[in-house]
Coordinates of C-alpha atoms and ligand atoms in Angstrom, one line a residue:
X1 CA 10.7 -61.7 11.8
X2 CA 8.5 -58.8 10.1
X3 CA 6.8 -61.2 6.7
X4 CA 7.3 -58.5 3.1
X5 CA 4.3 -57.9 3.4
X6 CA 3.7 -55.8 6.5
X7 CA 4.3 -52.5 5.9
X8 CA 7.8 -50.9 7.1
X9 CA 6.3 -47.0 8.1
X10 CA 9.4 -44.2 7.4
X11 CA 7.1 -40.9 7.5
X12 CA 4.4 -41.1 9.6
X13 CA 1.2 -42.3 9.3
X14 CA -0.5 -39.1 8.7
X15 CA 2.2 -37.6 6.6
X16 CA 0.3 -36.6 3.1
X17 CA 2.6 -37.4 0.3
X18 CA 2.1 -36.8 -3.2
X19 CA 4.8 -37.8 -6.6
X20 CA 5.7 -37.2 -10.0
X21 CA 2.8 -36.2 -12.1
X22 CA 0.3 -36.1 -9.1
X23 CA 3.2 -33.0 -7.1
X24 CA 3.6 -31.2 -10.5
X25 CA 0.2 -31.1 -11.4
X26 CA -1.4 -30.2 -8.3
X27 CA 1.3 -27.1 -7.8
X28 CA 1.5 -25.8 -11.4
X29 CA -2.7 -25.6 -10.1
X30 CA -2.2 -23.9 -6.8
X31 CA 0.3 -21.3 -9.2
X32 CA -2.0 -21.4 -12.0
X33 CA -5.4 -20.1 -9.7
X34 CA -3.2 -17.5 -7.8
X35 CA -2.3 -15.9 -11.3
X36 CA -6.1 -16.1 -12.8
X37 CA -7.4 -14.8 -9.2
X38 CA -4.8 -11.3 -9.9
X39 CA -5.1 -11.5 -13.1
X40 CA -8.3 -9.2 -13.3
X41 CA -6.2 -6.3 -11.6
X42 CA -3.5 -6.3 -13.6
X43 CA -3.4 -2.7 -15.5
X44 CA -5.6 0.5 -15.5
X45 CA -8.8 -0.7 -15.8
X46 CA -8.0 -3.6 -13.6
X47 CA -10.6 -4.0 -10.9
X48 CA -10.2 -3.7 -7.3
X49 CA -9.9 -6.3 -4.6
X50 CA -11.7 -6.4 -0.9
X51 CA -10.7 -8.7 1.6
X52 CA -11.3 -9.0 5.2
X53 CA -9.9 -11.1 7.3
X54 CA -10.9 -12.8 10.7
X55 CA -11.1 -9.2 12.3
X56 CA -14.1 -8.4 10.1
X57 CA -11.3 -5.5 8.2
X58 CA -11.2 -4.9 5.1
X59 CA -8.5 -3.4 2.8
X60 CA -9.7 -2.3 -0.8
X61 CA -7.1 -2.6 -3.2
X62 CA -5.3 -3.1 -6.7
X63 CA -2.2 -4.1 -5.6
X64 CA -0.9 -7.7 -6.1
X65 CA 1.2 -7.9 -3.4
X66 CA -1.1 -6.2 -0.8
X67 CA -3.3 -8.7 -2.4
X68 CA -1.6 -12.1 -2.2
X69 CA 0.2 -11.0 1.6
X70 CA -4.1 -10.5 3.0
X71 CA -5.1 -13.4 1.0
X72 CA -3.3 -16.2 3.7
X73 CA -3.1 -18.3 1.2
X74 CA -2.0 -22.0 2.4
X75 CA -0.6 -23.8 -0.2
X76 CA 3.3 -24.3 -0.6
X77 CA 3.8 -23.7 -4.4
X78 CA 0.9 -21.0 -4.2
X79 CA 3.2 -19.4 -0.6
X80 CA 6.1 -19.4 -3.7
X81 CA 4.7 -17.2 -5.8
X82 CA 4.0 -14.9 -2.9
X83 CA 7.5 -15.3 -2.1
X84 CA 8.4 -13.8 -6.6
X85 CA 5.6 -11.2 -5.6
X86 CA 7.1 -9.6 -2.2
X87 CA 10.8 -9.8 -3.8
X88 CA 9.4 -8.3 -6.5
X89 CA 8.3 -5.4 -4.1
X90 CA 11.2 -5.1 -1.9
X91 CA 13.7 -5.3 -5.6
X92 CA 11.6 -2.5 -7.1
X93 CA 8.8 -1.7 -5.6
X94 CA 6.1 -2.3 -8.2
X95 CA 5.1 -5.2 -11.1
X96 CA 4.3 -7.1 -8.8
X97 CA 1.0 -8.0 -10.2
X98 CA 3.4 -8.8 -13.4
X99 CA 5.6 -11.3 -11.5
X100 CA 2.1 -13.7 -10.3
X101 CA 0.7 -13.5 -13.7
X102 CA 3.7 -14.6 -15.4
X103 CA 4.9 -16.7 -13.1
X104 CA 1.1 -18.7 -13.5
X105 CA 1.6 -18.9 -17.3
X106 CA 4.3 -20.2 -17.2
X107 CA 2.7 -23.0 -15.3
X108 CA 0.0 -23.2 -17.1
X109 CA 2.1 -23.4 -20.5
X110 CA 4.0 -25.7 -19.0
X111 CA 1.2 -28.3 -18.1
X112 CA 0.6 -28.1 -21.9
X113 CA 4.3 -29.0 -22.7
X114 CA 4.2 -32.1 -19.9
X115 CA 0.5 -33.0 -21.9
X116 CA 3.0 -34.2 -24.7
X117 CA 5.4 -36.2 -22.7
X118 CA 8.2 -33.7 -22.7
X119 CA 10.3 -33.9 -19.4
X120 CA 10.1 -31.1 -16.6
X121 CA 14.7 -31.2 -16.8
X122 CA 13.7 -30.1 -20.6
X123 CA 11.1 -27.5 -19.6
X124 CA 12.6 -25.7 -17.0
X125 CA 16.5 -25.4 -19.3
X126 CA 14.4 -24.2 -22.0
X127 CA 12.8 -22.0 -19.8
X128 CA 16.0 -20.9 -18.5
X129 CA 17.7 -20.5 -21.7
X130 CA 14.7 -17.8 -22.6
X131 CA 14.7 -16.0 -19.8
X132 CA 18.9 -15.6 -19.7
X133 CA 17.7 -14.1 -23.1
X134 CA 14.6 -11.9 -22.6
X135 CA 17.1 -10.9 -20.5
X136 CA 19.6 -9.8 -23.4
X137 CA 16.6 -8.8 -26.0
X138 CA 15.3 -6.1 -22.8
X139 CA 18.6 -4.8 -22.2
X140 CA 19.0 -3.8 -25.7
X141 CA 15.2 -2.7 -26.2
X142 CA 15.7 -0.4 -23.2
X143 CA 16.1 3.8 -23.3
X144 CA 18.6 5.3 -21.9
X145 CA 16.7 8.2 -20.3
X146 CA 16.2 9.9 -16.5
X147 CA 15.1 13.8 -17.4
X148 CA 12.3 15.4 -15.1
X149 CA 10.0 14.7 -17.8
X150 CA 10.6 10.8 -18.3
X151 CA 10.7 10.7 -14.2
X152 CA 7.1 12.1 -13.7
X153 CA 5.5 10.0 -16.3
X154 CA 7.0 6.7 -14.7
X155 CA 5.3 7.9 -12.2
X156 CA 2.1 8.6 -13.4
X157 CA 2.3 5.4 -15.6
X158 CA 2.8 3.2 -11.9
X159 CA -0.1 5.1 -10.4
X160 CA -2.6 5.0 -12.9
X161 CA -6.1 3.0 -12.0
X162 CA -5.2 3.0 -8.0
X163 CA -7.4 5.0 -6.5
X164 CA -6.0 8.2 -7.1
X165 CA -6.3 8.9 -10.3
X166 CA -8.1 12.6 -10.3
X167 CA -5.0 13.7 -8.4
X168 CA -2.2 11.3 -10.9
X169 CA -0.5 14.5 -11.6
X170 CA 0.3 16.7 -8.0
X171 CA 1.5 13.0 -6.6
X172 CA 3.7 12.1 -9.7
X173 CA 4.9 15.5 -8.9
X174 CA 5.0 15.3 -5.0
X175 CA 7.0 11.8 -5.5
X176 CA 9.4 12.7 -8.0
X177 CA 10.4 16.2 -6.3
X178 CA 11.0 13.9 -2.6
X179 CA 13.0 11.1 -4.5
X180 CA 15.4 13.3 -5.4
X181 CA 15.4 14.9 -2.0
X182 CA 16.8 12.2 -0.5
X183 CA 19.0 11.5 -4.2
X184 CA 22.7 11.3 -2.6
X185 CA 25.8 9.8 -5.5
X186 CA 22.6 8.7 -7.4
X187 CA 21.6 6.6 -4.9
X188 CA 18.5 6.7 -3.4
X189 CA 17.5 5.1 0.5
X190 CA 13.9 5.1 0.6
X191 CA 13.9 4.5 4.0
X192 CA 14.2 8.6 4.1
X193 CA 11.0 9.1 2.4
X194 CA 8.5 9.1 4.8
X195 CA 4.9 9.0 4.6
X196 CA 2.4 10.4 7.0
X197 CA -1.3 9.6 6.7
X198 CA -4.4 11.8 6.9
X199 CA -7.2 11.3 6.2
X200 CA -10.1 13.9 6.2
X201 CA -10.2 16.2 2.9
X202 CA -9.0 15.7 -0.7
X203 CA -6.7 14.0 -2.4
X204 CA -5.7 17.0 -3.5
X205 CA -4.7 18.0 -0.3
X206 CA -1.4 16.1 -0.7
X207 CA 2.2 18.2 0.2
X208 CA 5.8 17.3 0.7
X209 CA 6.9 19.3 4.2
X210 CA 10.2 20.9 3.4
X211 CA 11.8 18.4 5.8
X212 CA 10.8 16.2 7.8
X213 CA 6.2 15.6 9.5
X214 CA 6.0 13.4 13.1
X215 CA 3.8 12.3 14.2
X216 CA 3.5 13.5 17.9
X217 CA 2.8 17.0 20.0
X218 CA 5.4 18.4 22.5
X219 CA 4.9 17.2 25.6
X220 CA 3.3 19.8 27.6
X221 CA 1.7 22.7 26.7
X222 CA 3.0 24.2 28.9
X223 CA 5.6 24.1 26.1
X224 CA 5.9 27.0 23.1
X225 CA 4.9 25.7 20.7
X226 CA 7.1 27.2 17.7
X227 CA 11.0 27.1 17.9
X228 CA 13.0 30.1 15.3
X229 CA 16.8 28.5 14.7
X230 CA 16.4 25.6 16.5
X231 CA 19.6 23.8 17.9
X232 CA 18.1 20.2 18.2
X233 CA 19.3 17.2 20.9
X234 CA 18.5 14.0 19.3
X235 CA 18.3 11.6 22.7
X236 CA 18.2 7.8 23.1
X237 CA 18.4 8.5 26.3
X238 CA 14.8 8.5 29.5
X239 CA 14.3 12.1 31.0
X240 CA 13.3 10.4 33.9
X241 CA 14.4 8.2 37.6
X242 CA 15.7 5.5 36.7
X243 CA 14.1 2.4 37.9
X244 CA 16.4 0.3 40.1
X245 CA 17.2 -2.7 38.1
X246 CA 16.5 -5.2 40.5
X247 CA 13.9 -4.0 43.2
X248 CA 15.5 -2.5 46.0
X249 CA 14.0 -1.5 49.7
X250 CA 15.8 1.2 51.3
X251 CA 14.9 1.9 54.5
X252 CA 13.9 5.2 55.7
X253 CA 14.4 5.8 59.7
X254 CA 13.4 9.6 59.9
X255 CA 10.9 11.7 57.7
X256 CA 13.7 14.1 56.5
X257 CA 15.3 11.6 54.7
X258 CA 12.8 10.5 52.8
X259 CA 13.0 14.7 51.8
X260 CA 16.2 14.3 51.6
X261 CA 15.8 11.5 48.6
X262 CA 13.0 12.8 47.2
X263 CA 14.9 16.4 46.4
X264 CA 18.1 14.3 44.8
X265 CA 15.7 12.4 42.9
X266 CA 14.6 15.8 42.0
X267 CA 18.2 17.4 41.8
X268 CA 19.1 14.5 38.7
X269 CA 16.3 15.4 36.7
X270 CA 16.9 19.5 37.5
X271 CA 20.8 18.4 36.4
X272 CA 20.2 16.5 33.1
X273 CA 17.5 19.3 32.1
X274 CA 20.7 21.9 33.4
X275 CA 22.6 20.0 30.7
X276 CA 20.5 21.0 27.3
X277 CA 20.1 24.5 28.4
X278 CA 24.2 24.0 28.7
X279 CA 24.8 22.6 24.9
X280 CA 22.5 25.2 23.9
X281 CA 19.2 23.1 22.3
X282 CA 15.6 24.9 22.1
X283 CA 14.4 21.3 21.7
X284 CA 14.7 18.2 22.3
X285 CA 13.3 14.6 20.5
X286 CA 13.6 11.9 23.1
X287 CA 13.1 8.8 21.6
X288 CA 13.0 7.8 25.6
X289 CA 10.0 8.8 27.7
X290 CA 10.2 11.9 30.1
X291 CA 8.4 12.3 33.2
X292 CA 6.2 14.7 34.5
X293 CA 9.3 16.6 36.4
X294 CA 11.9 16.7 32.6
X295 CA 8.8 18.3 31.4
X296 CA 7.9 21.2 33.8
X297 CA 11.6 21.7 33.6
X298 CA 11.5 21.5 30.1
X299 CA 9.1 24.0 29.5
X300 CA 9.9 26.4 32.2
X301 CA 13.3 26.5 29.8
X302 CA 11.6 27.2 26.5
X303 CA 12.3 24.2 25.4
X304 CA 10.2 22.6 22.9
X305 CA 10.3 18.3 23.4
X306 CA 8.7 15.5 22.2
X307 CA 9.1 11.6 23.8
X308 CA 9.0 8.1 22.6
X309 CA 10.1 9.2 19.1
X310 CA 10.4 6.4 16.8
X311 CA 13.5 4.6 15.9
X312 CA 13.0 5.2 12.2
X313 CA 12.1 8.5 12.7
X314 CA 15.0 9.8 14.5
X315 CA 17.8 8.2 12.2
X316 CA 15.3 11.0 10.3
X317 CA 16.0 13.5 12.3
X318 CA 20.0 12.7 12.0
X319 CA 20.1 12.7 8.4
X320 CA 17.4 15.9 7.9
X321 CA 18.8 18.0 10.3
X322 CA 22.6 17.0 10.7
X323 CA 22.7 16.1 14.5
X324 CA 24.0 13.5 16.4
X325 CA 21.8 11.0 18.5
X326 CA 23.2 10.7 21.9
X327 CA 23.0 7.9 24.3
X328 CA 24.1 9.2 27.4
X329 CA 22.5 12.7 27.8
X330 CA 25.9 13.3 29.8
X331 CA 28.3 13.0 26.5
X332 CA 25.8 15.6 24.9
X333 CA 27.9 18.7 23.1
X334 CA 26.7 20.9 21.2
X335 CA 28.6 19.6 18.4
X336 CA 26.1 16.8 18.8
X337 CA 22.7 19.2 17.7
X338 CA 21.1 18.7 14.8
X339 CA 19.8 22.0 13.3
X340 CA 16.2 23.7 11.3
X341 CA 14.6 27.1 10.3
X342 CA 11.5 26.0 12.5
X343 CA 10.1 23.6 14.2
X344 CA 6.3 24.0 15.5
X345 CA 2.9 21.6 16.3
X346 CA 0.3 22.2 14.3
X347 CA -3.3 20.0 13.7
X348 CA -3.9 18.4 10.7
X349 CA -7.4 17.0 10.5
X350 CA -7.2 14.9 14.2
X351 CA -3.8 14.0 14.3
X352 CA -1.0 16.4 16.1
X353 CA 2.3 16.5 14.0
X354 CA 5.5 18.3 14.9
X355 CA 7.3 20.4 11.6
X356 CA 10.7 20.5 11.5
X357 CA 11.1 22.4 8.7
X358 CA 14.3 23.9 6.7
X359 CA 16.8 21.6 7.9
X360 CA 20.4 21.6 7.1
X361 CA 21.1 19.0 5.3
X362 CA 17.5 18.0 3.7
X363 CA 18.3 14.7 2.7
X364 CA 15.3 13.1 4.5
X365 CA 11.8 14.3 3.5
X366 CA 8.3 13.9 4.5
X367 CA 4.6 13.6 3.0
X368 CA 1.7 14.3 3.7
X369 CA -0.7 12.0 2.2
X370 CA -4.3 13.5 2.3
X371 CA -7.8 11.5 1.3
X372 CA -11.2 11.1 2.5
X373 CA -11.5 8.0 4.2
X374 CA -9.1 5.7 5.8
X375 CA -9.5 3.6 3.3
X376 CA -9.0 6.2 0.5
X377 CA -6.1 7.4 1.8
X378 CA -4.4 4.0 2.3
X379 CA -4.6 3.1 -1.0
X380 CA -3.5 5.8 -2.3
X381 CA -0.4 5.2 -0.5
X382 CA 0.3 2.2 -1.7
X383 CA -0.1 4.0 -5.1
X384 CA 2.9 6.6 -3.7
X385 CA 4.9 3.7 -2.9
X386 CA 4.9 2.1 -6.1
X387 CA 5.2 5.9 -7.8
X388 CA 8.8 6.4 -5.0
X389 CA 9.6 2.5 -6.2
X390 CA 9.9 3.5 -9.9
X391 CA 11.1 6.8 -10.2
X392 CA 14.0 5.5 -7.5
X393 CA 14.7 3.0 -9.8
X394 CA 14.6 5.1 -13.3
X395 CA 17.1 8.1 -11.4
X396 CA 19.5 4.7 -10.3
X397 CA 19.8 2.6 -14.2
X398 CA 18.8 6.2 -15.8
X399 CA 17.3 3.4 -17.7
X400 CA 13.1 2.8 -19.4
X401 CA 11.0 0.9 -21.2
X402 CA 7.5 1.6 -22.8
X403 CA 4.6 0.6 -21.1
X404 CA 1.2 -0.9 -22.1
X405 CA 2.7 -4.6 -23.4
X406 CA 4.6 -3.2 -25.9
X407 CA 7.7 -5.5 -24.2
X408 CA 6.5 -8.8 -23.4
X409 CA 5.0 -8.3 -27.0
X410 CA 8.2 -7.1 -28.6
X411 CA 10.3 -10.2 -26.0
X412 CA 7.8 -12.5 -27.7
X413 CA 8.6 -12.1 -30.8
X414 CA 12.4 -12.5 -30.3
X415 CA 11.7 -15.2 -28.6
X416 CA 10.4 -17.2 -31.5
X417 CA 13.9 -15.9 -33.6
X418 CA 15.6 -17.1 -31.1
X419 CA 13.8 -20.4 -30.3
X420 CA 14.5 -21.7 -33.7
X421 CA 18.0 -21.5 -33.8
X422 CA 17.8 -24.1 -30.5
X423 CA 17.3 -27.7 -31.3
X424 CA 15.3 -30.6 -30.1
X425 CA 12.3 -29.7 -27.4
X426 CA 13.8 -26.9 -25.7
X427 CA 12.6 -25.5 -28.4
X428 CA 9.2 -26.1 -27.4
X429 CA 9.5 -24.4 -24.0
X430 CA 11.3 -21.3 -25.3
X431 CA 8.0 -20.7 -27.7
X432 CA 5.8 -21.5 -24.8
X433 CA 7.9 -19.4 -22.7
X434 CA 7.5 -16.5 -25.7
X435 CA 3.9 -17.3 -25.6
X436 CA 3.2 -16.7 -21.6
X437 CA 4.7 -13.2 -22.2
X438 CA 1.8 -12.8 -24.3
X439 CA -0.6 -13.1 -21.2
X440 CA 0.7 -9.4 -20.4
X441 CA -0.8 -7.2 -23.3
X442 CA -3.9 -10.2 -23.3
X443 CA -5.1 -10.0 -19.7
X444 CA -4.1 -5.6 -20.6
X445 CA -6.9 -5.5 -23.2
X446 CA -9.5 -8.1 -21.4
X447 CA -8.9 -5.9 -18.0
X448 CA -10.5 -3.3 -20.7
X449 CA -12.7 -4.7 -22.2
X450 CA -11.1 -4.8 -25.2
X451 CA -11.6 -8.3 -28.1
X452 CA -7.8 -10.2 -26.0
X453 CA -7.7 -11.5 -29.6
X454 CA -7.7 -9.3 -32.3
X455 CA -5.3 -6.8 -29.9
X456 CA -2.6 -9.5 -29.9
X457 CA -2.5 -9.1 -33.9
X458 CA -2.8 -5.9 -34.6
X459 CA 0.1 -5.6 -31.4
X460 CA 2.1 -8.4 -33.4
X461 CA 1.7 -6.6 -36.8
X462 CA 3.0 -2.8 -35.6
X463 CA 5.6 -4.5 -33.9
X464 CA 7.2 -4.5 -37.4
X465 CA 7.6 -1.1 -37.7
X466 CA 7.7 -0.4 -34.1
X467 CA 9.5 -2.7 -30.7
X468 CA 7.4 0.6 -28.2
X469 CA 3.9 -0.2 -29.6
X470 CA 1.4 -0.9 -27.2
X471 CA -2.0 -1.0 -25.8
X472 CA -3.7 2.4 -24.7
X473 CA -6.8 0.8 -23.2
X474 CA -8.7 4.3 -22.4
X475 CA -8.9 4.3 -26.8
X476 CA -8.8 0.8 -26.6
X477 CA -6.1 1.2 -29.3
X478 CA -2.8 -0.5 -30.2
X479 CA -0.1 3.2 -30.5
X480 CA 3.3 3.9 -29.4
X481 CA 3.8 4.0 -26.2
X482 CA 6.0 6.7 -25.3
X483 CA 4.3 9.0 -27.2
X484 CA 1.6 9.2 -24.6
X485 CA 3.9 8.5 -22.0
X486 CA 2.8 5.5 -20.7
X487 CA 6.9 4.6 -19.6
X488 CA 8.2 2.1 -16.5
X489 CA 11.6 1.7 -15.1
X490 CA 13.7 -0.6 -17.8
X491 CA 14.2 -3.0 -13.7
X492 CA 10.7 -3.5 -13.2
X493 CA 10.3 -5.9 -16.1
X494 CA 13.9 -7.0 -16.1
X495 CA 13.0 -8.3 -12.7
X496 CA 9.8 -9.5 -13.1
X497 CA 10.7 -11.9 -15.9
X498 CA 13.6 -13.0 -14.1
X499 CA 11.9 -14.2 -10.7
X500 CA 9.1 -15.7 -12.3
X501 CA 10.9 -17.4 -14.5
X502 CA 12.6 -18.5 -11.5
X503 CA 10.2 -19.7 -9.6
X504 CA 8.1 -21.4 -12.3
X505 CA 11.8 -23.6 -12.9
X506 CA 11.5 -23.9 -9.4
X507 CA 8.3 -25.1 -8.9
X508 CA 8.4 -27.8 -12.1
X509 CA 11.5 -29.0 -10.5
X510 CA 9.3 -30.5 -7.5
X511 CA 8.6 -34.3 -8.1
X512 CA 7.5 -35.3 -4.7
X513 CA 5.8 -33.3 -1.8
X514 CA 5.9 -34.9 1.9
X515 CA 3.9 -32.4 3.9
X516 CA 3.2 -32.7 7.5
X517 CA -1.0 -33.2 7.6
X518 CA -2.3 -29.6 8.3
X519 CA -0.2 -28.2 5.3
X520 CA -3.4 -29.5 3.3
X521 CA -6.3 -29.0 5.0
Ligands
ADP1 P1 1.6 -4.2 -11.0 O1 1.2 -4.8 -10.0 O2 2.4 -4.9 -12.2 O3 3.0 -3.2 -11.2 P2 -0.2 -2.7 -12.3 O4 -2.0 -3.2 -12.3 O5 0.4 -2.0 -12.4 O6 0.6 -3.9 -11.9 O7 -0.5 -2.8 -14.4 C1 0.7 -1.9 -15.0 C2 0.8 -2.7 -15.9 O8 -0.4 -1.6 -16.7 C3 2.0 -2.8 -17.2 O9 2.1 -3.8 -17.8 C4 1.7 -0.8 -17.7 O10 2.8 -0.8 -18.9 C5 0.7 -1.0 -17.8 N1 -0.2 0.7 -17.8 C6 0.3 1.4 -17.1 N2 -0.3 2.6 -17.5 C7 -0.7 2.0 -18.5 C8 -1.5 2.6 -19.6 N3 -2.3 4.0 -19.8 N4 -2.4 2.5 -21.1 C9 -2.0 0.7 -20.9 N5 -1.0 0.0 -19.2 C10 -0.8 1.0 -19.5

């Protein structure tokens, strides 16, 4: 029989376990550290980070979610915050740094409350109430607008400080044009905006294609370089002699049989090409391969063909040209063909591209982004993607808020008033939530080299008069953000506050961490 002093193992011996306050402190610390790490990148005056992976590849960026994705984070609670950034990115495409900095600060303020012996459940209840109230306040201060000028300002605000400074205006114009082009019934499917990155020129040389640009050239130099009045077949069917699925042996007893066999294969290819000619196509985009013989016949017929086109490009082509992707060439009919005014090949720097312009239904577009080097283009691409996200959000919701810390200060102010109406210790949690929101204007000021306390005092005073007063990080003054043209989508703020609050709440509720030992090195 076991003595009372013999330990009973219910978990493997190597498991690490943190209980109660230890678990909370550890998780809060992880969240705080993460928030502080990316804090320095917030806003137009934020710094960049250089991330080097195990292969020595570098990424230089200012984009919150990119930093977090590249950071190879191990701590489970910190990973939960990375998820916040990813959700923010997926849902609204911007505001990732804001969301994580806010979540980190909410955890920091919660720690102070824990030190005052306030139970985590009460803190999370208070946070939840505050988050709900914050949504109501945001609804109240949101402004209805979706005119061209507003869209441009929103795009420019999202791109401020992201390495594309000099070309911000032309890029914003490109983005607004692209998003408007793909908008259908008030909704924007961002997948139909394709960004093609090409180094070797200035960012100013970026352009929007009146149609699509596919990063491939024609399969054979014998094909025409340009086709006017293109009739386009979209095939998901290989134009090659099919390999048998099982290893088959064909026994040939005399040379004429060999000849026949080859002829028969040739015949099959000829038939496929004939089918394309018969339906009237003069351009073929094939998602599968096109073998040499097929290329030869296609070229002889004056057909322009691309092989191994990506699935996403095929879908965009389908959308833009009004054609239909055909799975089996035998089913191809004239009705399946898409149309474009012109299809041609062009080399830009070191990339050969196929342009499909003057499409029937141009609900899919390409943007060709340029930049002096690969790293510059990548950073510009991230800025443009954020801009596409915010412009789409405003087109869909038709609602905006001021930027530059204005909404956060207003939320903090009204939440403090609200806290007065709540009794018990939850009141302290709501006040902590209000304080935490001010981390955004504080950080914007600090990153701009301003005195954050002075700025906050000025901001609070200014908000007695107007809800849209924020920080001009360039002049160091507190001014009206709407007049300055610093505008953000309502959805970005709404989502950032909500997901930061939810993540903080979730982390606070954990009082026991049981982990296989490898998780903590
Ligand atoms: P995020 O990933 O959260 O979008 P950013 O680094 O893009 O982070 O910073 C966004 C913050 O910078 C927002 O609070 C926005 O209002 C503010 N901001 C953008 N442009 C300006 C500006 N010209 N002046 C002041 N604040 C600005």
